[in-house]
Amino acid sequence: MTTGLIAHGAWLPRARLQRAEIAHAHAWVAPGLKGLAKGERTMANWDEDAVTMAVEAVRDALGGLDPAGLGGVWMASTSFPFLDRQNVGIVADALALPREIITLDLASSQRSGTAALAVALRSAGGFDKPLVVVAAERSRAKAASTQEMTRGDGAAAFVVGQGEGVVARLLGQRSDAVDFVDHFRGEGAQFDYSWEERWVRDEGYLKIVPETLRGLFAQTGADPASIGHFVFPVAARRVAGQIAKAVGIPEGAVVDNLQATVGETGCAHPLLMLAGVLERARPGERILVAGFGQGCDALLFEVTEAIDRLPPRAGLSGALAGRREERRYARYLAFNDLLKMEYGIRSEVDKQTGLSTLYRNKAMSQALIGGRCIACGTPQFPASRICVNPNCGAVDSQEPHRFADTPATINSFTADRLTYTPDPPQYFGMVQFAGGGRMMADFTDIDPDADLQVGQPMKMVFRVKDYDPRRGFRRYFWKATPVQSVAAQAEGD
């Protein structure tokens, strides 16, 4: 039976920090950054992290697929918000997935994204349901470092399985483990420590990766000249082209590394680039994906006729189109805790989360599940024992009803500069769901130069509600964001 990729999805933060602003701020201490000052990089909002971006990427990948039909969700990241709590379990909760699935976190390497995809593809035959693989990164780098200029934040997700729905079938894969240390982040360290770039290029990229690719070609019998798209994530210019030339891959097959528009999104980057390729790939074309980090993973796919039947999704192109230019470098520093801000006494509140209360209410808070009266059909959030319909008033008549994917509009809103928020002012208001039901919600990703309007379309997104710095705990909830800011595909047309 054919094994491969069934669907793909992507998510990028809306804000795009202009690299020229970073270079200008550090010209006094690091004038050499001027050479990297072209283009822009994605910049996560204060309430975005690897978990929230993973949720949105998986939502995009699932499209019209039934989440209840999944057999597992595997997540890769080197920037997990929790070191001892399963992060992908939060993702599964937010997506309202059934309990009887396998959830797995993969970390500690830049190739954990391709490793997760490789293992899922090998495991697909042992599951009677598709698997989801998602990789997400929110990276932190020292101010005035090269990494601050070249990195970005984002996520990509794939549905993996078998059968006629496979849009890219797996032809073969190979993984080589080589403890080559190009950079590392030790226990308790905030930032990566990187080694000399030429050494990494000459001894790492240009020796380890070609050997893995040659082994894959020998294993599968594939001709390097048959590769139509070569995905290799590396910020350094020309490296992917040098690797392609070394193994006989056509120069025109090298896929854009998205450095000008996104930056390198860590272990998510090969998957993000692959998602972009699948948006334009045609049946019969071959895609070679490689991931580097303490060795190399290589996966070879061939696009099938099913690609033409894949339902539309925002994907990478939609995520790229939903951009908002950001020139406030200080905002980036504050959001990444690289600048200590005075937020006033209203921020000095103990934010301890009652874990027992969280568990009892997690269907409401993490999955946005309310109620729907089976007597009159009225939806409401949150659920309660009594139906809110004044013409009904039935007692204990509600069944679970999920609002996360229901379109909404603004009923009322306000912008509050007195309450504490890391990104003032605090926007919130009443949103009305299509088909019934309403809730008071925080708003996020609000363009300061745009005017909100009553009746404006909104979409619910999974975000960080608040953070407890004393205990290191993040609490999540759903917020409303203008539809324009979620990178709808139509915006890019």
XYZ file of N, CA and C in Angstrom, residues 236-341:
318
model
N 22.954 29.992 5.263
C 24.132 30.391 4.495
C 23.849 30.303 2.998
N 24.193 31.346 2.309
C 23.947 31.394 0.863
C 24.796 30.367 0.125
N 24.231 29.816 -0.912
C 24.896 28.933 -1.869
C 25.208 27.535 -1.351
N 25.028 27.262 -0.047
C 25.383 25.949 0.476
C 24.509 24.858 -0.140
N 23.190 25.091 -0.194
C 22.300 24.079 -0.781
C 22.674 23.813 -2.233
N 23.041 24.862 -2.972
C 23.451 24.686 -4.360
C 24.744 23.897 -4.470
N 25.678 24.102 -3.548
C 26.930 23.348 -3.551
C 26.676 21.872 -3.284
N 25.762 21.575 -2.372
C 25.426 20.179 -2.083
C 24.777 19.538 -3.297
N 23.841 20.273 -3.908
C 23.165 19.745 -5.098
C 24.175 19.432 -6.200
N 25.103 20.322 -6.430
C 26.111 20.104 -7.475
C 26.986 18.904 -7.155
N 27.309 18.715 -5.879
C 28.194 17.627 -5.475
C 27.582 16.253 -5.737
N 26.257 16.149 -5.678
C 25.615 14.835 -5.842
C 24.884 14.700 -7.172
N 24.886 15.734 -8.007
C 24.282 15.636 -9.331
C 22.842 16.076 -9.430
N 22.340 16.804 -8.447
C 20.977 17.344 -8.510
C 20.994 18.603 -9.361
N 20.031 18.791 -10.265
C 20.011 19.991 -11.107
C 19.981 21.264 -10.281
N 20.687 22.276 -10.745
C 20.765 23.545 -10.032
C 19.385 24.168 -9.854
N 18.536 24.032 -10.856
C 17.199 24.621 -10.804
C 16.269 23.942 -9.821
N 16.682 22.811 -9.274
C 15.823 22.087 -8.331
C 15.941 22.627 -6.911
N 16.962 23.421 -6.626
C 17.184 23.923 -5.268
C 16.067 24.881 -4.878
N 15.385 24.572 -3.780
C 14.228 25.341 -3.328
C 14.678 26.558 -2.525
N 13.995 27.679 -2.739
C 14.282 28.903 -1.995
C 14.229 28.628 -0.493
N 15.229 29.109 0.247
C 15.298 28.824 1.681
C 14.453 29.777 2.531
N 13.712 30.679 1.916
C 12.800 31.601 2.605
C 13.520 32.576 3.519
N 14.822 32.752 3.312
C 15.578 33.637 4.185
C 15.131 35.096 4.035
N 14.712 35.494 2.857
C 14.332 36.891 2.633
C 12.999 37.246 3.268
N 12.145 36.253 3.500
C 10.778 36.541 3.941
C 10.409 35.950 5.297
N 11.141 34.934 5.753
C 10.788 34.222 6.984
C 11.951 34.149 7.958
N 13.124 33.750 7.443
C 14.230 33.383 8.316
C 14.218 31.885 8.518
N 15.222 31.370 9.180
C 15.326 29.923 9.389
C 14.587 29.538 10.667
N 13.561 28.709 10.521
C 12.688 28.348 11.642
C 13.107 27.040 12.305
N 14.397 26.839 12.470
C 14.899 25.695 13.212
C 14.458 24.365 12.642
N 14.052 23.456 13.524
C 13.686 22.111 13.088
C 12.413 22.105 12.255
N 11.661 23.202 12.268
C 10.448 23.282 11.455
C 10.749 23.657 10.010
N 11.961 24.140 9.745
C 12.204 24.747 8.441
C 12.138 23.785 7.260
N 12.733 22.574 7.333
C 12.581 21.672 6.181
C 11.127 21.320 5.911
N 10.316 21.204 6.963
C 8.902 20.892 6.773
C 8.153 22.090 6.204
N 8.541 23.285 6.622
C 7.914 24.490 6.090
C 8.222 24.643 4.608
N 9.472 24.409 4.236
C 9.850 24.484 2.825
C 9.140 23.410 2.010
N 9.016 22.204 2.580
C 8.311 21.118 1.898
C 6.842 21.462 1.681
N 6.211 22.076 2.684
C 4.815 22.484 2.526
C 4.670 23.468 1.380
N 5.643 24.380 1.248
C 5.595 25.330 0.150
C 5.752 24.654 -1.203
N 6.609 23.652 -1.281
C 6.804 22.923 -2.540
C 5.517 22.213 -2.956
N 4.832 21.594 -2.002
C 3.626 20.838 -2.335
C 2.502 21.722 -2.863
N 2.572 23.017 -2.628
C 1.555 23.919 -3.160
C 1.663 24.073 -4.674
N 2.850 23.863 -5.208
C 3.049 24.067 -6.642
C 3.524 22.825 -7.381
N 3.792 21.743 -6.667
C 4.305 20.522 -7.300
C 3.232 19.858 -8.151
N 3.664 19.190 -9.191
C 2.763 18.512 -10.114
C 2.990 16.995 -10.049
N 1.971 16.222 -10.421
C 2.105 14.759 -10.386
C 3.333 14.281 -11.152
N 4.045 13.344 -10.548
C 5.234 12.783 -11.168
C 6.532 13.444 -10.749
N 6.463 14.646 -10.197
C 7.682 15.327 -9.775
C 8.238 14.698 -8.497
N 9.551 14.713 -8.389
C 10.214 14.140 -7.217
C 10.756 15.241 -6.309
N 10.561 15.034 -5.010
C 10.973 16.005 -3.998
C 11.940 15.317 -3.044
N 13.110 15.896 -2.876
C 14.113 15.385 -1.938
C 14.221 16.375 -0.782
N 14.025 15.873 0.432
C 14.084 16.701 1.638
C 15.224 16.217 2.509
N 16.050 17.144 2.979
C 17.149 16.785 3.880
C 17.104 17.670 5.112
N 17.369 17.064 6.274
C 17.466 17.804 7.518
C 18.820 17.555 8.155
N 19.453 18.626 8.655
C 20.810 18.532 9.191
C 20.808 18.845 10.681
N 21.607 18.094 11.435
C 21.755 18.330 12.865
C 22.208 17.046 13.537
N 23.477 16.970 13.917
C 24.057 15.746 14.477
C 23.789 14.554 13.543
N 24.016 14.822 12.277
C 23.765 13.836 11.239
C 22.844 14.410 10.188
N 22.196 13.535 9.455
C 21.346 13.989 8.358
C 20.213 12.990 8.119
N 19.018 13.518 7.877
C 17.877 12.731 7.411
C 17.626 13.099 5.962
N 17.313 12.126 5.138
C 16.963 12.379 3.741
C 15.720 11.572 3.388
N 14.731 12.243 2.802
C 13.471 11.600 2.425
C 13.159 11.951 0.977
N 12.818 10.938 0.206
C 12.520 11.120 -1.210
C 11.052 10.818 -1.476
N 10.358 11.791 -2.079
C 8.925 11.654 -2.382
C 8.681 11.807 -3.872
N 7.552 11.238 -4.307
C 7.065 11.460 -5.667
C 5.608 11.904 -5.586
N 5.296 13.020 -6.215
C 3.951 13.590 -6.161
C 2.998 12.724 -6.971
N 1.801 12.504 -6.436
C 0.806 11.654 -7.091
C -0.328 12.497 -7.678
N -1.225 11.821 -8.391
C -2.391 12.502 -8.983
C -3.316 13.072 -7.914
N -3.241 12.536 -6.692
C -4.116 13.003 -5.619
C -3.855 14.453 -5.225
N -2.709 15.003 -5.644
C -2.399 16.398 -5.310
C -3.439 17.345 -5.885
N -4.040 16.950 -7.023
C -5.048 17.810 -7.651
C -6.382 17.762 -6.929
N -6.565 16.794 -6.037
C -7.830 16.666 -5.294
C -7.707 17.164 -3.853
N -6.529 17.650 -3.484
C -6.337 18.131 -2.119
C -7.125 19.425 -1.914
N -7.998 19.470 -0.914
C -8.796 20.686 -0.675
C -7.902 21.899 -0.436
N -8.352 23.088 -0.823
C -7.549 24.303 -0.623
C -7.280 24.564 0.862
N -6.155 25.179 1.131
C -5.784 25.539 2.493
C -4.942 26.814 2.422
N -4.758 27.481 3.550
C -3.920 28.688 3.548
C -2.496 28.331 3.165
N -1.921 27.307 3.823
C -0.595 26.846 3.484
C 0.475 27.904 3.680
N 1.646 27.636 3.130
C 2.751 28.574 3.264
C 2.470 29.876 2.530
N 1.890 29.795 1.336
C 1.643 31.019 0.577
C 0.659 31.923 1.302
N -0.366 31.345 1.913
C -1.308 32.147 2.686
C -0.659 32.747 3.911
N 0.201 31.963 4.578
C 0.898 32.470 5.761
C 1.836 33.611 5.396
N 2.494 33.508 4.255
C 3.369 34.579 3.800
C 2.569 35.833 3.458
N 1.394 35.642 2.872
C 0.583 36.787 2.450
C 0.007 37.550 3.630
N -0.209 36.884 4.758
C -0.833 37.541 5.904
C 0.136 38.314 6.759
N 1.056 39.028 6.160
C 2.122 39.715 6.878
C 1.713 41.117 7.315
N 2.376 41.587 8.354
C 2.289 42.991 8.757
C 3.701 43.464 9.078
N 4.140 44.494 8.397
C 5.502 44.985 8.581
C 5.691 45.516 9.994
N 6.780 45.109 10.628
C 7.098 45.543 11.992
C 8.467 46.222 12.001
N 8.505 47.473 12.441
C 9.754 48.222 12.502
C 10.153 48.577 13.932
N 9.369 48.135 14.906
C 9.669 48.453 16.301
C 10.535 47.341 16.905
N 11.840 47.505 16.793
C 12.762 46.487 17.289
C 12.627 46.291 18.794
N 12.341 47.372 19.516
C 12.174 47.256 20.965
C 11.018 46.333 21.320
N 10.014 46.290 20.489
C 8.873 45.391 20.707
C 9.332 43.935 20.630
N 10.183 43.626 19.658
C 10.746 42.283 19.542
C 11.542 41.934 20.792
N 12.368 42.868 21.268
C 13.176 42.615 22.459
C 12.284 42.342 23.673
N 11.228 43.132 23.831
C 10.344 42.963 24.981
C 9.608 41.630 24.914
N 9.104 41.271 23.747
C 8.351 40.027 23.602
C 9.203 38.799 23.855
N 10.515 38.918 23.632
C 11.417 37.782 23.823
C 12.209 37.882 25.122
N 11.746 38.748 26.016
C 12.351 38.908 27.341
C 13.832 39.240 27.243
N 14.193 40.018 26.235
C 15.562 40.481 26.070
C 15.727 41.917 26.555
N 14.615 42.485 26.996
C 14.597 43.849 27.494
C 13.646 43.893 28.677
N 14.131 44.308 29.833
C 13.296 44.361 31.025
C 12.456 45.633 31.000
N 11.145 45.443 30.950
C 10.211 46.550 30.819
C 9.536 46.846 32.154
